[in-house]
């Protein structure tokens, strides 16, 4: 007998520690390797694209074609990976819808960050002007003001990306159908979601900047080996932080699917099977 099984989220599974463990287990799934492979291939394609000359019309056409094809392929592949991270069961969703949604969110991110940066938050002249104020220069220097401006700008970009991530993942996984906006918006009310994603981004940034700034005076061979090691560590830390943020978001979205009223939705075929088995057949009625 086929039964329709409804999963639930218990209080033990909804704690921050349990969600961290579930998100960490998600990193062992194939999508994490696909994400790392996509980032590596994208970096290689960008490096090759930068080597294409653009002196003639033909070269500019080739460069534009390669860039456009690369962006479209990246959006399609990223849409597929986000759908794997979210894992909504057997629902079939067109990947082009996910790629279109990701492109729209990229445009939205660009518009929002441009509005934030209208005042040129990292403007050197503003930092220099502030440093001339007696009440300011007695506390911080011009370099410190520039550092603060850059930190604020990076924080704003991180906030925007963190806010758009659940909408991207849920929209890609559902094909922008159903209550996907409501489930994605639920994450914006969860402090642990913001804390973990922004914390991972901050940790990755600090590790990256620290490794880049570490330049000891050593021999040529040792410096080459150290450079290779630093590059590998930066890739591992940054890709690991990104994959954990994706897995963390997928964990919250799966919980939202189970916690919200009317979710998960039972498919039409499952309802037919369940209804057919709930009704006794004519032979059973005669035997009764």
Short mmCIF file of C-alpha atoms in Angstrom, two decimals:
data_model
loop_
_atom_site.label_atom_id
_atom_site.label_comp_id
_atom_site.label_asym_id
_atom_site.label_seq_id
_atom_site.Cartn_x
_atom_site.Cartn_y
_atom_site.Cartn_z
CA UNK A 1 0.00 0.00 0.00
CA UNK A 2 1.36 3.38 -1.00
CA UNK A 3 1.20 6.04 1.71
CA UNK A 4 1.73 9.78 1.51
CA UNK A 5 4.37 10.63 4.13
CA UNK A 6 4.39 14.14 5.59
CA UNK A 7 7.70 15.10 7.22
CA UNK A 8 7.78 17.52 10.13
CA UNK A 9 10.37 19.73 11.81
CA UNK A 10 10.75 19.02 15.51
CA UNK A 11 12.04 21.50 18.08
CA UNK A 12 15.32 19.57 18.29
CA UNK A 13 15.91 19.92 14.54
CA UNK A 14 15.07 23.63 14.58
CA UNK A 15 17.83 24.68 16.98
CA UNK A 16 20.84 26.60 15.69
CA UNK A 17 23.25 23.76 16.52
CA UNK A 18 21.12 21.15 14.77
CA UNK A 19 20.83 23.33 11.69
CA UNK A 20 24.58 23.89 11.62
CA UNK A 21 25.13 20.13 11.72
CA UNK A 22 22.59 19.56 8.97
CA UNK A 23 24.17 22.27 6.84
CA UNK A 24 27.62 20.74 7.39
CA UNK A 25 26.32 17.33 6.30
CA UNK A 26 25.03 18.97 3.13
CA UNK A 27 28.60 19.85 2.14
CA UNK A 28 29.27 16.15 1.54
CA UNK A 29 26.72 16.05 -1.28
CA UNK A 30 27.78 16.27 -4.97
CA UNK A 31 26.50 19.83 -5.41
CA UNK A 32 29.38 21.21 -3.34
CA UNK A 33 31.92 19.71 -5.74
CA UNK A 34 29.92 21.03 -8.69
CA UNK A 35 29.94 24.53 -7.16
CA UNK A 36 33.71 24.43 -6.70
CA UNK A 37 34.13 23.15 -10.26
CA UNK A 38 31.87 25.90 -11.62
CA UNK A 39 33.87 28.59 -9.84
CA UNK A 40 37.17 27.17 -11.09
CA UNK A 41 35.94 26.94 -14.68
CA UNK A 42 34.47 30.45 -14.47
CA UNK A 43 37.78 31.86 -13.24
CA UNK A 44 39.62 30.13 -16.10
CA UNK A 45 37.13 31.44 -18.68
CA UNK A 46 37.45 34.99 -17.33
CA UNK A 47 41.25 34.73 -17.49
CA UNK A 48 41.08 33.55 -21.11
CA UNK A 49 38.53 36.26 -21.98
CA UNK A 50 40.87 38.95 -20.65
CA UNK A 51 43.53 37.72 -23.08
CA UNK A 52 41.30 38.26 -26.12
CA UNK A 53 42.41 41.47 -27.90
CA UNK A 54 39.78 44.07 -28.77
CA UNK A 55 41.52 46.24 -31.31
CA UNK A 56 39.33 45.41 -34.32
CA UNK A 57 35.61 44.96 -34.83
CA UNK A 58 36.04 41.21 -35.31
CA UNK A 59 37.99 40.87 -32.08
CA UNK A 60 35.41 42.91 -30.19
CA UNK A 61 32.64 40.72 -31.62
CA UNK A 62 34.44 37.56 -30.52
CA UNK A 63 35.07 39.04 -27.07
CA UNK A 64 31.41 40.03 -26.67
CA UNK A 65 30.22 36.61 -27.86
CA UNK A 66 32.50 34.78 -25.43
CA UNK A 67 31.43 37.01 -22.54
CA UNK A 68 27.71 36.62 -23.31
CA UNK A 69 27.97 32.85 -23.76
CA UNK A 70 29.98 32.53 -20.56
CA UNK A 71 27.46 34.54 -18.52
CA UNK A 72 24.51 32.53 -19.88
CA UNK A 73 26.28 29.22 -19.23
CA UNK A 74 27.21 30.33 -15.70
CA UNK A 75 23.62 31.36 -14.87
CA UNK A 76 22.27 28.05 -16.22
CA UNK A 77 24.81 25.99 -14.26
CA UNK A 78 24.31 28.02 -11.07
CA UNK A 79 20.56 27.58 -11.41
CA UNK A 80 21.03 23.81 -11.61
CA UNK A 81 23.28 23.77 -8.53
CA UNK A 82 20.91 25.92 -6.47
CA UNK A 83 18.11 23.52 -7.32
CA UNK A 84 20.26 20.63 -6.09
CA UNK A 85 21.03 22.50 -2.86
CA UNK A 86 17.35 23.19 -2.21
CA UNK A 87 16.18 19.64 -3.11
CA UNK A 88 12.40 19.90 -3.38
CA UNK A 89 11.81 16.31 -4.38
CA UNK A 90 10.59 15.25 -7.81
CA UNK A 91 9.34 18.62 -9.03
CA UNK A 92 10.51 19.42 -12.57
CA UNK A 93 11.47 23.06 -13.05
CA UNK A 94 12.80 24.65 -16.24
CA UNK A 95 16.37 25.81 -15.72
CA UNK A 96 15.92 28.79 -18.00
CA UNK A 97 13.46 30.26 -15.50
CA UNK A 98 16.06 30.00 -12.77
CA UNK A 99 18.72 31.55 -14.99
CA UNK A 100 16.35 34.40 -15.83
CA UNK A 101 15.62 34.96 -12.14
CA UNK A 102 19.33 35.02 -11.29
CA UNK A 103 19.95 37.56 -14.05
CA UNK A 104 17.17 39.75 -12.69
CA UNK A 105 18.57 39.54 -9.15
CA UNK A 106 22.02 40.51 -10.44
CA UNK A 107 20.48 43.61 -12.03
CA UNK A 108 18.63 44.37 -8.79
CA UNK A 109 21.84 43.99 -6.77
CA UNK A 110 23.66 46.33 -9.14
CA UNK A 111 20.91 48.96 -8.89
CA UNK A 112 20.70 48.79 -5.09
CA UNK A 113 24.46 48.93 -4.52
CA UNK A 114 24.73 51.79 -7.00
CA UNK A 115 22.12 53.73 -5.01
CA UNK A 116 24.06 52.99 -1.82
CA UNK A 117 27.26 54.25 -3.43
CA UNK A 118 25.85 57.51 -4.78
CA UNK A 119 27.78 59.36 -2.09
CA UNK A 120 31.00 57.53 -2.98
CA UNK A 121 31.42 55.89 0.42
CA UNK A 122 35.04 55.05 -0.32
CA UNK A 123 35.89 58.59 -1.45
CA UNK A 124 39.45 59.54 -0.49
CA UNK A 125 38.57 63.24 -0.45
CA UNK A 126 35.85 62.75 2.14
CA UNK A 127 38.23 60.82 4.39
CA UNK A 128 40.84 63.56 4.01
CA UNK A 129 38.28 66.25 4.81
CA UNK A 130 37.07 64.39 7.90
CA UNK A 131 40.66 63.89 9.08
CA UNK A 132 41.12 67.69 9.16
CA UNK A 133 38.42 68.08 11.79
CA UNK A 134 40.06 68.50 15.22
CA UNK A 135 37.53 66.25 16.92
CA UNK A 136 38.13 63.52 14.34
CA UNK A 137 41.88 63.54 13.76
CA UNK A 138 42.47 63.25 17.48
CA UNK A 139 40.78 59.86 17.41
CA UNK A 140 41.44 58.31 14.00
CA UNK A 141 43.73 58.90 11.05
CA UNK A 142 42.88 59.28 7.37
CA UNK A 143 43.88 55.69 6.67
CA UNK A 144 41.62 54.49 9.47
CA UNK A 145 38.73 56.50 8.02
CA UNK A 146 39.28 54.92 4.62
CA UNK A 147 39.30 51.51 6.28
CA UNK A 148 36.03 52.27 8.05
CA UNK A 149 34.42 53.48 4.83
CA UNK A 150 35.51 50.34 3.02
CA UNK A 151 34.21 48.15 5.85
CA UNK A 152 30.83 49.90 5.78
CA UNK A 153 30.61 49.51 2.02
CA UNK A 154 31.50 45.81 2.22
CA UNK A 155 28.92 45.32 4.99
CA UNK A 156 26.18 46.91 2.89
CA UNK A 157 27.02 44.70 -0.07
CA UNK A 158 27.02 41.66 2.20
CA UNK A 159 23.61 42.59 3.59
CA UNK A 160 22.14 42.95 0.11
CA UNK A 161 23.60 39.62 -1.07
CA UNK A 162 22.41 37.84 2.07
CA UNK A 163 18.91 39.22 1.60
CA UNK A 164 18.75 38.16 -2.06
CA UNK A 165 20.19 34.65 -1.59
CA UNK A 166 17.02 32.91 -0.26
CA UNK A 167 14.89 34.47 -2.99
CA UNK A 168 17.35 33.24 -5.61
CA UNK A 169 17.45 29.69 -4.25
CA UNK A 170 13.72 29.32 -3.61
CA UNK A 171 12.75 30.96 -6.89
CA UNK A 172 15.09 28.70 -8.85
CA UNK A 173 13.87 25.57 -7.04
CA UNK A 174 10.16 26.33 -7.52
CA UNK A 175 10.22 28.01 -10.90
CA UNK A 176 8.77 31.09 -9.16
CA UNK A 177 5.55 29.25 -8.36
CA UNK A 178 3.56 28.93 -5.16
CA UNK A 179 4.54 30.67 -1.94
CA UNK A 180 8.21 30.92 -2.73
CA UNK A 181 8.42 34.63 -1.86
CA UNK A 182 6.85 34.01 1.54
CA UNK A 183 9.21 31.17 2.38
CA UNK A 184 12.24 33.13 1.25
CA UNK A 185 11.10 36.19 3.19
CA UNK A 186 10.81 34.08 6.34
CA UNK A 187 14.60 33.74 6.41
CA UNK A 188 14.99 37.50 6.63
CA UNK A 189 13.34 37.34 10.06
CA UNK A 190 15.77 34.72 11.37
CA UNK A 191 18.75 36.29 13.20
CA UNK A 192 20.80 33.07 13.05
CA UNK A 193 20.55 33.04 9.26
CA UNK A 194 22.05 36.53 9.04
CA UNK A 195 24.66 35.81 11.70
CA UNK A 196 26.00 32.66 10.06
CA UNK A 197 26.03 33.94 6.46
CA UNK A 198 27.58 37.31 7.32
CA UNK A 199 29.97 35.66 9.78
CA UNK A 200 31.19 33.27 7.11
CA UNK A 201 31.65 36.12 4.65
CA UNK A 202 33.58 38.19 7.21
CA UNK A 203 35.78 35.22 8.18
CA UNK A 204 36.57 34.46 4.55
CA UNK A 205 37.42 38.10 3.86
CA UNK A 206 39.69 38.38 6.90
CA UNK A 207 41.51 35.14 6.07
CA UNK A 208 41.95 36.19 2.45
CA UNK A 209 43.30 39.63 3.33
CA UNK A 210 45.56 38.18 6.02
CA UNK A 211 47.09 35.65 3.66
CA UNK A 212 47.61 38.27 0.95
CA UNK A 213 49.27 40.63 3.42
CA UNK A 214 51.60 37.91 4.75
CA UNK A 215 54.82 38.43 2.77
CA UNK A 216 57.90 37.32 4.71
CA UNK A 217 61.42 37.92 3.39
CA UNK A 218 62.45 34.44 2.28
CA UNK A 219 64.21 32.81 -0.64
CA UNK A 220 62.81 32.65 -4.16
CA UNK A 221 61.85 28.95 -4.05
CA UNK A 222 60.25 29.27 -0.62
CA UNK A 223 58.33 32.35 -1.79
CA UNK A 224 56.95 30.49 -4.81
CA UNK A 225 55.85 27.57 -2.63
CA UNK A 226 54.31 29.98 -0.12
CA UNK A 227 52.40 31.76 -2.89
CA UNK A 228 50.98 28.45 -4.14
CA UNK A 229 50.00 27.52 -0.59
CA UNK A 230 48.31 30.89 -0.01
CA UNK A 231 46.33 30.61 -3.24
CA UNK A 232 45.15 27.11 -2.33
CA UNK A 233 44.17 28.22 1.17
CA UNK A 234 42.27 31.24 -0.16
CA UNK A 235 40.35 29.04 -2.60
CA UNK A 236 39.54 26.44 0.06
CA UNK A 237 38.41 29.03 2.62
CA UNK A 238 36.35 31.17 0.25
CA UNK A 239 34.71 28.29 -1.63
CA UNK A 240 34.05 26.49 1.66
CA UNK A 241 32.43 29.60 3.14
CA UNK A 242 30.26 30.04 0.05
CA UNK A 243 29.17 26.39 -0.01
CA UNK A 244 28.32 26.45 3.70
CA UNK A 245 26.25 29.62 3.20
CA UNK A 246 24.35 27.87 0.39
CA UNK A 247 23.81 24.74 2.48
CA UNK A 248 22.71 26.86 5.46
CA UNK A 249 20.18 28.69 3.29
CA UNK A 250 18.85 25.44 1.85
CA UNK A 251 18.42 24.04 5.37
CA UNK A 252 16.29 27.02 6.43
CA UNK A 253 14.22 26.88 3.25
CA UNK A 254 13.46 23.19 3.71
CA UNK A 255 12.33 23.92 7.26
CA UNK A 256 10.18 26.78 6.00
CA UNK A 257 8.56 24.43 3.50
CA UNK A 258 7.55 22.09 6.33
CA UNK A 259 6.61 24.69 8.94
CA UNK A 260 4.41 27.02 6.94
CA UNK A 261 0.66 26.31 6.56
CA UNK A 262 -0.24 24.36 3.45
CA UNK A 263 3.31 23.15 2.87
CA UNK A 264 4.49 20.69 1.72
CA UNK A 265 1.99 20.38 -1.06
CA UNK A 266 0.90 16.89 -1.98
CA UNK A 267 1.10 16.31 -5.70
CA UNK A 268 -2.01 15.56 -7.74
CA UNK A 269 -0.89 11.97 -8.39
CA UNK A 270 -0.28 11.37 -4.68
CA UNK A 271 -3.76 12.67 -3.88
CA UNK A 272 -5.27 10.32 -6.44
CA UNK A 273 -3.40 7.35 -5.06
CA UNK A 274 -4.29 8.22 -1.48
CA UNK A 275 -7.95 8.76 -2.36
CA UNK A 276 -8.11 5.51 -4.33
CA UNK A 277 -6.71 3.56 -1.40
CA UNK A 278 -8.99 5.31 1.10
CA UNK A 279 -12.13 4.27 -0.85
CA UNK A 280 -12.99 0.54 -0.62
CA UNK A 281 -13.31 -1.24 -3.93
CA UNK A 282 -16.60 -2.73 -5.17
CA UNK A 283 -15.34 -6.22 -4.27
CA UNK A 284 -14.63 -5.12 -0.71
CA UNK A 285 -18.07 -3.53 -0.41
CA UNK A 286 -19.76 -6.73 -1.59
CA UNK A 287 -17.77 -8.82 0.88
CA UNK A 288 -18.84 -6.53 3.69
#
